PDB file of N, CA and C in Angstrom:
ATOM      1  N   ALA A   1     -20.804  -1.184 -15.886  1.00  0.00           N
ATOM      2  CA  ALA A   1     -19.601  -0.985 -15.138  1.00  0.00           C
ATOM      3  C   ALA A   1     -19.934  -1.275 -13.582  1.00  0.00           C
ATOM      4  N   GLY A   2     -19.722  -0.334 -12.802  1.00  0.00           N
ATOM      5  CA  GLY A   2     -19.966  -0.453 -11.408  1.00  0.00           C
ATOM      6  C   GLY A   2     -18.709  -0.656 -10.486  1.00  0.00           C
ATOM      7  N   THR A   3     -18.908  -0.921  -9.323  1.00  0.00           N
ATOM      8  CA  THR A   3     -17.898  -1.161  -8.316  1.00  0.00           C
ATOM      9  C   THR A   3     -17.864  -2.678  -8.011  1.00  0.00           C
ATOM     10  N   ARG A   4     -16.631  -3.238  -7.883  1.00  0.00           N
ATOM     11  CA  ARG A   4     -16.462  -4.678  -7.509  1.00  0.00           C
ATOM     12  C   ARG A   4     -15.103  -4.834  -6.803  1.00  0.00           C
ATOM     13  N   LEU A   5     -15.122  -5.944  -6.010  1.00  0.00           N
ATOM     14  CA  LEU A   5     -13.850  -6.285  -5.306  1.00  0.00           C
ATOM     15  C   LEU A   5     -12.881  -6.902  -6.306  1.00  0.00           C
ATOM     16  N   LEU A   6     -11.664  -6.337  -6.327  1.00  0.00           N
ATOM     17  CA  LEU A   6     -10.643  -6.925  -7.328  1.00  0.00           C
ATOM     18  C   LEU A   6      -9.746  -7.914  -6.620  1.00  0.00           C
ATOM     19  N   ALA A   7      -9.478  -7.743  -5.289  1.00  0.00           N
ATOM     20  CA  ALA A   7      -8.686  -8.594  -4.659  1.00  0.00           C
ATOM     21  C   ALA A   7      -8.916  -8.366  -3.100  1.00  0.00           C
ATOM     22  N   ASP A   8      -8.918  -9.535  -2.409  1.00  0.00           N
ATOM     23  CA  ASP A   8      -9.089  -9.489  -0.915  1.00  0.00           C
ATOM     24  C   ASP A   8      -7.653  -9.349  -0.336  1.00  0.00           C
ATOM     25  N   LEU A   9      -7.272  -8.125  -0.077  1.00  0.00           N
ATOM     26  CA  LEU A   9      -5.821  -7.880   0.282  1.00  0.00           C
ATOM     27  C   LEU A   9      -5.572  -8.423   1.757  1.00  0.00           C
ATOM     28  N   ASN A  10      -6.611  -8.422   2.610  1.00  0.00           N
ATOM     29  CA  ASN A  10      -6.469  -8.812   3.976  1.00  0.00           C
ATOM     30  C   ASN A  10      -7.711  -9.760   4.313  1.00  0.00           C
ATOM     31  N   PRO A  11      -7.475 -11.065   4.131  1.00  0.00           N
ATOM     32  CA  PRO A  11      -8.545 -12.007   4.471  1.00  0.00           C
ATOM     33  C   PRO A  11      -9.015 -12.086   5.909  1.00  0.00           C
ATOM     34  N   ASN A  12      -8.167 -11.509   6.837  1.00  0.00           N
ATOM     35  CA  ASN A  12      -8.488 -11.478   8.230  1.00  0.00           C
ATOM     36  C   ASN A  12      -9.123 -10.334   8.793  1.00  0.00           C
ATOM     37  N   GLY A  13      -9.425  -9.369   7.871  1.00  0.00           N
ATOM     38  CA  GLY A  13      -9.978  -8.099   8.317  1.00  0.00           C
ATOM     39  C   GLY A  13     -10.015  -6.992   7.186  1.00  0.00           C
ATOM     40  N   SER A  14     -10.163  -5.740   7.559  1.00  0.00           N
ATOM     41  CA  SER A  14     -10.243  -4.783   6.606  1.00  0.00           C
ATOM     42  C   SER A  14      -8.870  -4.364   6.146  1.00  0.00           C
ATOM     43  N   SER A  15      -8.718  -4.073   4.881  1.00  0.00           N
ATOM     44  CA  SER A  15      -7.417  -3.558   4.372  1.00  0.00           C
ATOM     45  C   SER A  15      -7.168  -2.051   4.420  1.00  0.00           C
ATOM     46  N   TYR A  16      -8.211  -1.275   4.741  1.00  0.00           N
ATOM     47  CA  TYR A  16      -8.197   0.224   4.864  1.00  0.00           C
ATOM     48  C   TYR A  16      -7.363   0.726   3.665  1.00  0.00           C
ATOM     49  N   PRO A  17      -7.839   0.548   2.444  1.00  0.00           N
ATOM     50  CA  PRO A  17      -7.012   1.124   1.313  1.00  0.00           C
ATOM     51  C   PRO A  17      -7.072   2.678   1.420  1.00  0.00           C
ATOM     52  N   ASP A  18      -6.001   3.358   0.970  1.00  0.00           N
ATOM     53  CA  ASP A  18      -5.893   4.808   1.038  1.00  0.00           C
ATOM     54  C   ASP A  18      -4.798   5.301   0.185  1.00  0.00           C
ATOM     55  N   GLY A  19      -4.697   6.593  -0.038  1.00  0.00           N
ATOM     56  CA  GLY A  19      -3.589   7.158  -0.714  1.00  0.00           C
ATOM     57  C   GLY A  19      -3.524   6.902  -2.193  1.00  0.00           C
ATOM     58  N   PHE A  20      -4.631   6.764  -2.879  1.00  0.00           N
ATOM     59  CA  PHE A  20      -4.647   6.526  -4.246  1.00  0.00           C
ATOM     60  C   PHE A  20      -3.987   7.470  -5.147  1.00  0.00           C
ATOM     61  N   SER A  21      -3.200   6.988  -6.067  1.00  0.00           N
ATOM     62  CA  SER A  21      -2.435   7.889  -7.016  1.00  0.00           C
ATOM     63  C   SER A  21      -2.347   7.333  -8.348  1.00  0.00           C
ATOM     64  N   GLY A  22      -2.870   7.956  -9.331  1.00  0.00           N
ATOM     65  CA  GLY A  22      -2.865   7.361 -10.739  1.00  0.00           C
ATOM     66  C   GLY A  22      -1.648   7.663 -11.483  1.00  0.00           C
ATOM     67  N   ALA A  23      -1.463   6.955 -12.537  1.00  0.00           N
ATOM     68  CA  ALA A  23      -0.261   7.166 -13.462  1.00  0.00           C
ATOM     69  C   ALA A  23      -0.787   7.229 -14.844  1.00  0.00           C
ATOM     70  N   ALA A  24       0.016   7.782 -15.757  1.00  0.00           N
ATOM     71  CA  ALA A  24      -0.460   7.989 -17.105  1.00  0.00           C
ATOM     72  C   ALA A  24      -0.830   6.660 -17.859  1.00  0.00           C
ATOM     73  N   ASN A  25      -0.153   5.608 -17.448  1.00  0.00           N
ATOM     74  CA  ASN A  25      -0.421   4.324 -18.056  1.00  0.00           C
ATOM     75  C   ASN A  25      -1.662   3.613 -17.709  1.00  0.00           C
ATOM     76  N   GLY A  26      -2.540   4.256 -16.845  1.00  0.00           N
ATOM     77  CA  GLY A  26      -3.774   3.551 -16.376  1.00  0.00           C
ATOM     78  C   GLY A  26      -3.495   2.647 -15.127  1.00  0.00           C
ATOM     79  N   THR A  27      -2.330   2.730 -14.575  1.00  0.00           N
ATOM     80  CA  THR A  27      -2.101   1.955 -13.342  1.00  0.00           C
ATOM     81  C   THR A  27      -2.323   2.823 -12.093  1.00  0.00           C
ATOM     82  N   VAL A  28      -3.089   2.321 -11.181  1.00  0.00           N
ATOM     83  CA  VAL A  28      -3.399   3.141  -9.927  1.00  0.00           C
ATOM     84  C   VAL A  28      -2.464   2.509  -8.787  1.00  0.00           C
ATOM     85  N   TYR A  29      -1.790   3.318  -7.918  1.00  0.00           N
ATOM     86  CA  TYR A  29      -1.029   2.847  -6.840  1.00  0.00           C
ATOM     87  C   TYR A  29      -1.759   3.379  -5.607  1.00  0.00           C
ATOM     88  N   PHE A  30      -1.701   2.527  -4.542  1.00  0.00           N
ATOM     89  CA  PHE A  30      -2.288   2.784  -3.290  1.00  0.00           C
ATOM     90  C   PHE A  30      -1.579   1.994  -2.197  1.00  0.00           C
ATOM     91  N   PHE A  31      -1.953   2.421  -0.948  1.00  0.00           N
ATOM     92  CA  PHE A  31      -1.426   1.541   0.141  1.00  0.00           C
ATOM     93  C   PHE A  31      -2.586   0.960   0.982  1.00  0.00           C
ATOM     94  N   ALA A  32      -2.394  -0.174   1.558  1.00  0.00           N
ATOM     95  CA  ALA A  32      -3.376  -0.945   2.207  1.00  0.00           C
ATOM     96  C   ALA A  32      -2.802  -1.854   3.170  1.00  0.00           C
ATOM     97  N   ASP A  33      -3.534  -2.251   4.189  1.00  0.00           N
ATOM     98  CA  ASP A  33      -2.982  -3.340   5.243  1.00  0.00           C
ATOM     99  C   ASP A  33      -3.369  -4.663   4.668  1.00  0.00           C
ATOM    100  N   ASP A  34      -2.308  -5.474   4.537  1.00  0.00           N
ATOM    101  CA  ASP A  34      -2.517  -6.833   4.062  1.00  0.00           C
ATOM    102  C   ASP A  34      -2.541  -7.887   5.236  1.00  0.00           C
ATOM    103  N   GLY A  35      -2.675  -7.330   6.462  1.00  0.00           N
ATOM    104  CA  GLY A  35      -2.571  -8.212   7.593  1.00  0.00           C
ATOM    105  C   GLY A  35      -1.236  -8.183   8.400  1.00  0.00           C
ATOM    106  N   GLY A  36      -0.269  -7.759   7.597  1.00  0.00           N
ATOM    107  CA  GLY A  36       1.093  -7.709   8.330  1.00  0.00           C
ATOM    108  C   GLY A  36       1.579  -6.246   8.454  1.00  0.00           C
ATOM    109  N   GLY A  37       0.641  -5.281   8.029  1.00  0.00           N
ATOM    110  CA  GLY A  37       1.006  -3.933   8.085  1.00  0.00           C
ATOM    111  C   GLY A  37       0.700  -3.231   6.747  1.00  0.00           C
ATOM    112  N   GLN A  38       0.844  -1.951   6.657  1.00  0.00           N
ATOM    113  CA  GLN A  38       0.553  -1.320   5.413  1.00  0.00           C
ATOM    114  C   GLN A  38       1.723  -1.583   4.385  1.00  0.00           C
ATOM    115  N   GLU A  39       1.228  -1.816   3.211  1.00  0.00           N
ATOM    116  CA  GLU A  39       2.141  -2.103   2.053  1.00  0.00           C
ATOM    117  C   GLU A  39       1.661  -1.279   0.830  1.00  0.00           C
ATOM    118  N   VAL A  40       2.467  -1.146  -0.169  1.00  0.00           N
ATOM    119  CA  VAL A  40       2.165  -0.427  -1.400  1.00  0.00           C
ATOM    120  C   VAL A  40       1.646  -1.415  -2.462  1.00  0.00           C
ATOM    121  N   PHE A  41       0.559  -1.158  -3.067  1.00  0.00           N
ATOM    122  CA  PHE A  41       0.005  -2.035  -4.070  1.00  0.00           C
ATOM    123  C   PHE A  41      -0.191  -1.159  -5.374  1.00  0.00           C
ATOM    124  N   ARG A  42      -0.404  -1.976  -6.525  1.00  0.00           N
ATOM    125  CA  ARG A  42      -0.757  -1.379  -7.715  1.00  0.00           C
ATOM    126  C   ARG A  42      -1.886  -2.151  -8.275  1.00  0.00           C
ATOM    127  N   THR A  43      -2.772  -1.481  -9.198  1.00  0.00           N
ATOM    128  CA  THR A  43      -3.804  -2.218  -9.920  1.00  0.00           C
ATOM    129  C   THR A  43      -3.944  -1.581 -11.276  1.00  0.00           C
ATOM    130  N   ASP A  44      -4.286  -2.437 -12.212  1.00  0.00           N
ATOM    131  CA  ASP A  44      -4.561  -1.921 -13.537  1.00  0.00           C
ATOM    132  C   ASP A  44      -6.119  -2.244 -13.685  1.00  0.00           C
ATOM    133  N   GLY A  45      -6.887  -2.470 -12.696  1.00  0.00           N
ATOM    134  CA  GLY A  45      -8.288  -2.601 -12.675  1.00  0.00           C
ATOM    135  C   GLY A  45      -8.723  -4.007 -12.790  1.00  0.00           C
ATOM    136  N   THR A  46      -7.840  -4.946 -12.837  1.00  0.00           N
ATOM    137  CA  THR A  46      -8.101  -6.367 -12.980  1.00  0.00           C
ATOM    138  C   THR A  46      -7.627  -7.102 -11.628  1.00  0.00           C
ATOM    139  N   THR A  47      -8.201  -8.260 -11.476  1.00  0.00           N
ATOM    140  CA  THR A  47      -7.826  -9.040 -10.363  1.00  0.00           C
ATOM    141  C   THR A  47      -6.344  -9.477 -10.494  1.00  0.00           C
ATOM    142  N   ALA A  48      -5.993 -10.005 -11.615  1.00  0.00           N
ATOM    143  CA  ALA A  48      -4.604 -10.445 -11.813  1.00  0.00           C
ATOM    144  C   ALA A  48      -3.601  -9.323 -11.686  1.00  0.00           C
ATOM    145  N   GLY A  49      -4.059  -8.038 -12.057  1.00  0.00           N
ATOM    146  CA  GLY A  49      -3.208  -7.009 -12.121  1.00  0.00           C
ATOM    147  C   GLY A  49      -3.168  -6.222 -10.831  1.00  0.00           C
ATOM    148  N   THR A  50      -3.811  -6.652  -9.756  1.00  0.00           N
ATOM    149  CA  THR A  50      -3.743  -6.052  -8.374  1.00  0.00           C
ATOM    150  C   THR A  50      -2.641  -6.770  -7.588  1.00  0.00           C
ATOM    151  N   VAL A  51      -1.522  -6.106  -7.311  1.00  0.00           N
ATOM    152  CA  VAL A  51      -0.411  -6.827  -6.612  1.00  0.00           C
ATOM    153  C   VAL A  51       0.261  -5.869  -5.688  1.00  0.00           C
ATOM    154  N   ARG A  52       0.929  -6.498  -4.702  1.00  0.00           N
ATOM    155  CA  ARG A  52       1.835  -5.756  -3.797  1.00  0.00           C
ATOM    156  C   ARG A  52       3.090  -5.475  -4.498  1.00  0.00           C
ATOM    157  N   LEU A  53       3.559  -4.193  -4.357  1.00  0.00           N
ATOM    158  CA  LEU A  53       4.852  -3.913  -5.003  1.00  0.00           C
ATOM    159  C   LEU A  53       6.110  -4.498  -4.349  1.00  0.00           C
ATOM    160  N   THR A  54       6.089  -4.424  -3.073  1.00  0.00           N
ATOM    161  CA  THR A  54       7.187  -4.842  -2.262  1.00  0.00           C
ATOM    162  C   THR A  54       6.793  -5.100  -0.764  1.00  0.00           C
ATOM    163  N   ASP A  55       7.613  -5.794  -0.016  1.00  0.00           N
ATOM    164  CA  ASP A  55       7.265  -5.988   1.331  1.00  0.00           C
ATOM    165  C   ASP A  55       8.088  -4.908   2.215  1.00  0.00           C
ATOM    166  N   ILE A  56       7.379  -3.922   2.615  1.00  0.00           N
ATOM    167  CA  ILE A  56       7.996  -2.782   3.370  1.00  0.00           C
ATOM    168  C   ILE A  56       8.166  -3.211   4.793  1.00  0.00           C
ATOM    169  N   SER A  57       7.371  -4.018   5.342  1.00  0.00           N
ATOM    170  CA  SER A  57       7.409  -4.374   6.822  1.00  0.00           C
ATOM    171  C   SER A  57       8.292  -5.658   6.961  1.00  0.00           C
ATOM    172  N   THR A  58       9.480  -5.651   6.433  1.00  0.00           N
ATOM    173  CA  THR A  58      10.329  -6.850   6.467  1.00  0.00           C
ATOM    174  C   THR A  58      10.754  -7.192   7.835  1.00  0.00           C
ATOM    175  N   THR A  59      10.816  -6.260   8.721  1.00  0.00           N
ATOM    176  CA  THR A  59      11.452  -6.582  10.093  1.00  0.00           C
ATOM    177  C   THR A  59      10.256  -7.074  11.032  1.00  0.00           C
ATOM    178  N   GLY A  60       9.065  -7.104  10.550  1.00  0.00           N
ATOM    179  CA  GLY A  60       7.963  -7.505  11.457  1.00  0.00           C
ATOM    180  C   GLY A  60       7.295  -6.279  12.126  1.00  0.00           C
ATOM    181  N   ASN A  61       7.953  -5.167  12.149  1.00  0.00           N
ATOM    182  CA  ASN A  61       7.388  -3.963  12.655  1.00  0.00           C
ATOM    183  C   ASN A  61       6.360  -3.445  11.688  1.00  0.00           C
ATOM    184  N   ARG A  62       5.260  -2.885  12.220  1.00  0.00           N
ATOM    185  CA  ARG A  62       4.251  -2.354  11.248  1.00  0.00           C
ATOM    186  C   ARG A  62       4.776  -0.883  10.836  1.00  0.00           C
ATOM    187  N   GLN A  63       4.267  -0.534   9.651  1.00  0.00           N
ATOM    188  CA  GLN A  63       4.701   0.753   9.071  1.00  0.00           C
ATOM    189  C   GLN A  63       3.434   1.537   8.672  1.00  0.00           C
ATOM    190  N   ASP A  64       3.478   2.763   8.906  1.00  0.00           N
ATOM    191  CA  ASP A  64       2.437   3.726   8.384  1.00  0.00           C
ATOM    192  C   ASP A  64       3.007   4.246   7.143  1.00  0.00           C
ATOM    193  N   ILE A  65       2.224   4.311   6.030  1.00  0.00           N
ATOM    194  CA  ILE A  65       2.644   4.898   4.716  1.00  0.00           C
ATOM    195  C   ILE A  65       1.884   6.073   4.468  1.00  0.00           C
ATOM    196  N   GLY A  66       2.617   7.078   3.945  1.00  0.00           N
ATOM    197  CA  GLY A  66       1.939   8.287   3.629  1.00  0.00           C
ATOM    198  C   GLY A  66       2.513   9.062   2.415  1.00  0.00           C
ATOM    199  N   ARG A  67       1.805   9.891   1.831  1.00  0.00           N
ATOM    200  CA  ARG A  67       2.190  10.807   0.743  1.00  0.00           C
ATOM    201  C   ARG A  67       2.668  10.037  -0.446  1.00  0.00           C
ATOM    202  N   LEU A  68       1.866   9.071  -0.907  1.00  0.00           N
ATOM    203  CA  LEU A  68       2.199   8.262  -2.057  1.00  0.00           C
ATOM    204  C   LEU A  68       2.072   9.191  -3.334  1.00  0.00           C
ATOM    205  N   GLN A  69       3.135   9.145  -4.112  1.00  0.00           N
ATOM    206  CA  GLN A  69       3.235   9.999  -5.358  1.00  0.00           C
ATOM    207  C   GLN A  69       3.907   9.305  -6.469  1.00  0.00           C
ATOM    208  N   VAL A  70       3.252   9.214  -7.604  1.00  0.00           N
ATOM    209  CA  VAL A  70       3.813   8.718  -8.770  1.00  0.00           C
ATOM    210  C   VAL A  70       4.435   9.739  -9.619  1.00  0.00           C
ATOM    211  N   VAL A  71       5.694   9.558 -10.020  1.00  0.00           N
ATOM    212  CA  VAL A  71       6.404  10.490 -10.852  1.00  0.00           C
ATOM    213  C   VAL A  71       7.073   9.680 -12.071  1.00  0.00           C
ATOM    214  N   GLY A  72       6.607   9.850 -13.238  1.00  0.00           N
ATOM    215  CA  GLY A  72       7.178   9.042 -14.237  1.00  0.00           C
ATOM    216  C   GLY A  72       6.961   7.527 -14.067  1.00  0.00           C
ATOM    217  N   ASP A  73       8.068   6.769 -14.045  1.00  0.00           N
ATOM    218  CA  ASP A  73       8.117   5.329 -13.771  1.00  0.00           C
ATOM    219  C   ASP A  73       8.383   4.978 -12.349  1.00  0.00           C
ATOM    220  N   HIS A  74       8.425   6.068 -11.423  1.00  0.00           N
ATOM    221  CA  HIS A  74       8.774   5.806 -10.070  1.00  0.00           C
ATOM    222  C   HIS A  74       7.614   6.141  -9.066  1.00  0.00           C
ATOM    223  N   VAL A  75       7.545   5.377  -7.981  1.00  0.00           N
ATOM    224  CA  VAL A  75       6.593   5.571  -6.949  1.00  0.00           C
ATOM    225  C   VAL A  75       7.278   6.024  -5.733  1.00  0.00           C
ATOM    226  N   TYR A  76       6.992   7.194  -5.109  1.00  0.00           N
ATOM    227  CA  TYR A  76       7.593   7.648  -3.905  1.00  0.00           C
ATOM    228  C   TYR A  76       6.562   7.666  -2.726  1.00  0.00           C
ATOM    229  N   PHE A  77       7.048   7.413  -1.651  1.00  0.00           N
ATOM    230  CA  PHE A  77       6.217   7.475  -0.417  1.00  0.00           C
ATOM    231  C   PHE A  77       7.066   7.646   0.872  1.00  0.00           C
ATOM    232  N   PHE A  78       6.467   7.919   2.009  1.00  0.00           N
ATOM    233  CA  PHE A  78       7.126   8.014   3.251  1.00  0.00           C
ATOM    234  C   PHE A  78       6.677   6.823   4.162  1.00  0.00           C
ATOM    235  N   THR A  79       7.608   6.460   4.919  1.00  0.00           N
ATOM    236  CA  THR A  79       7.161   5.395   5.963  1.00  0.00           C
ATOM    237  C   THR A  79       7.491   5.825   7.299  1.00  0.00           C
ATOM    238  N   ASP A  80       6.678   5.391   8.254  1.00  0.00           N
ATOM    239  CA  ASP A  80       6.760   5.790   9.690  1.00  0.00           C
ATOM    240  C   ASP A  80       6.710   4.470  10.464  1.00  0.00           C
ATOM    241  N   PRO A  81       7.863   3.876  10.951  1.00  0.00           N
ATOM    242  CA  PRO A  81       7.801   2.561  11.712  1.00  0.00           C
ATOM    243  C   PRO A  81       6.929   2.716  13.007  1.00  0.00           C
ATOM    244  N   ILE A  82       6.280   1.730  13.362  1.00  0.00           N
ATOM    245  CA  ILE A  82       5.461   1.668  14.522  1.00  0.00           C
ATOM    246  C   ILE A  82       5.972   0.525  15.419  1.00  0.00           C
ATOM    247  N   GLU A  83       6.236   0.887  16.716  1.00  0.00           N
ATOM    248  CA  GLU A  83       6.734  -0.136  17.708  1.00  0.00           C
ATOM    249  C   GLU A  83       5.538  -1.094  17.907  1.00  0.00           C
ATOM    250  N   ALA A  84       5.811  -2.248  18.493  1.00  0.00           N
ATOM    251  CA  ALA A  84       4.852  -3.297  18.948  1.00  0.00           C
ATOM    252  C   ALA A  84       3.881  -2.635  19.854  1.00  0.00           C
ATOM    253  N   SER A  85       4.194  -1.661  20.693  1.00  0.00           N
ATOM    254  CA  SER A  85       3.384  -1.112  21.672  1.00  0.00           C
ATOM    255  C   SER A  85       2.417  -0.111  21.029  1.00  0.00           C
ATOM    256  N   GLY A  86       2.506   0.132  19.668  1.00  0.00           N
ATOM    257  CA  GLY A  86       1.665   1.095  18.977  1.00  0.00           C
ATOM    258  C   GLY A  86       2.360   2.497  18.913  1.00  0.00           C
ATOM    259  N   GLU A  87       3.466   2.672  19.443  1.00  0.00           N
ATOM    260  CA  GLU A  87       4.126   4.016  19.431  1.00  0.00           C
ATOM    261  C   GLU A  87       5.002   4.038  18.249  1.00  0.00           C
ATOM    262  N   ARG A  88       4.999   5.283  17.629  1.00  0.00           N
ATOM    263  CA  ARG A  88       5.873   5.604  16.455  1.00  0.00           C
ATOM    264  C   ARG A  88       7.377   5.642  16.975  1.00  0.00           C
ATOM    265  N   GLN A  89       8.259   5.137  16.168  1.00  0.00           N
ATOM    266  CA  GLN A  89       9.699   5.186  16.391  1.00  0.00           C
ATOM    267  C   GLN A  89      10.209   6.512  16.208  1.00  0.00           C
TER     268      GLN A  89
END
């Protein structure tokens, strides 16, 4: 087995993956920076199965994501918008 890269989520730098939370069906949810801010991803352990769930940073403002929790078929998390100056809104 071992460790290997499943997907390059941010080809321009580090994706800083964090907040890993597993689900009963073998899917793991986490947040990472894809170059446009933090987004929520899921993976089933395959390259094809590692995908972004939704675009949280639709306004162009960066978001910090925290407290990712999987409950049944739902994924819950908090977001904290960040101004262009780097200050939280």
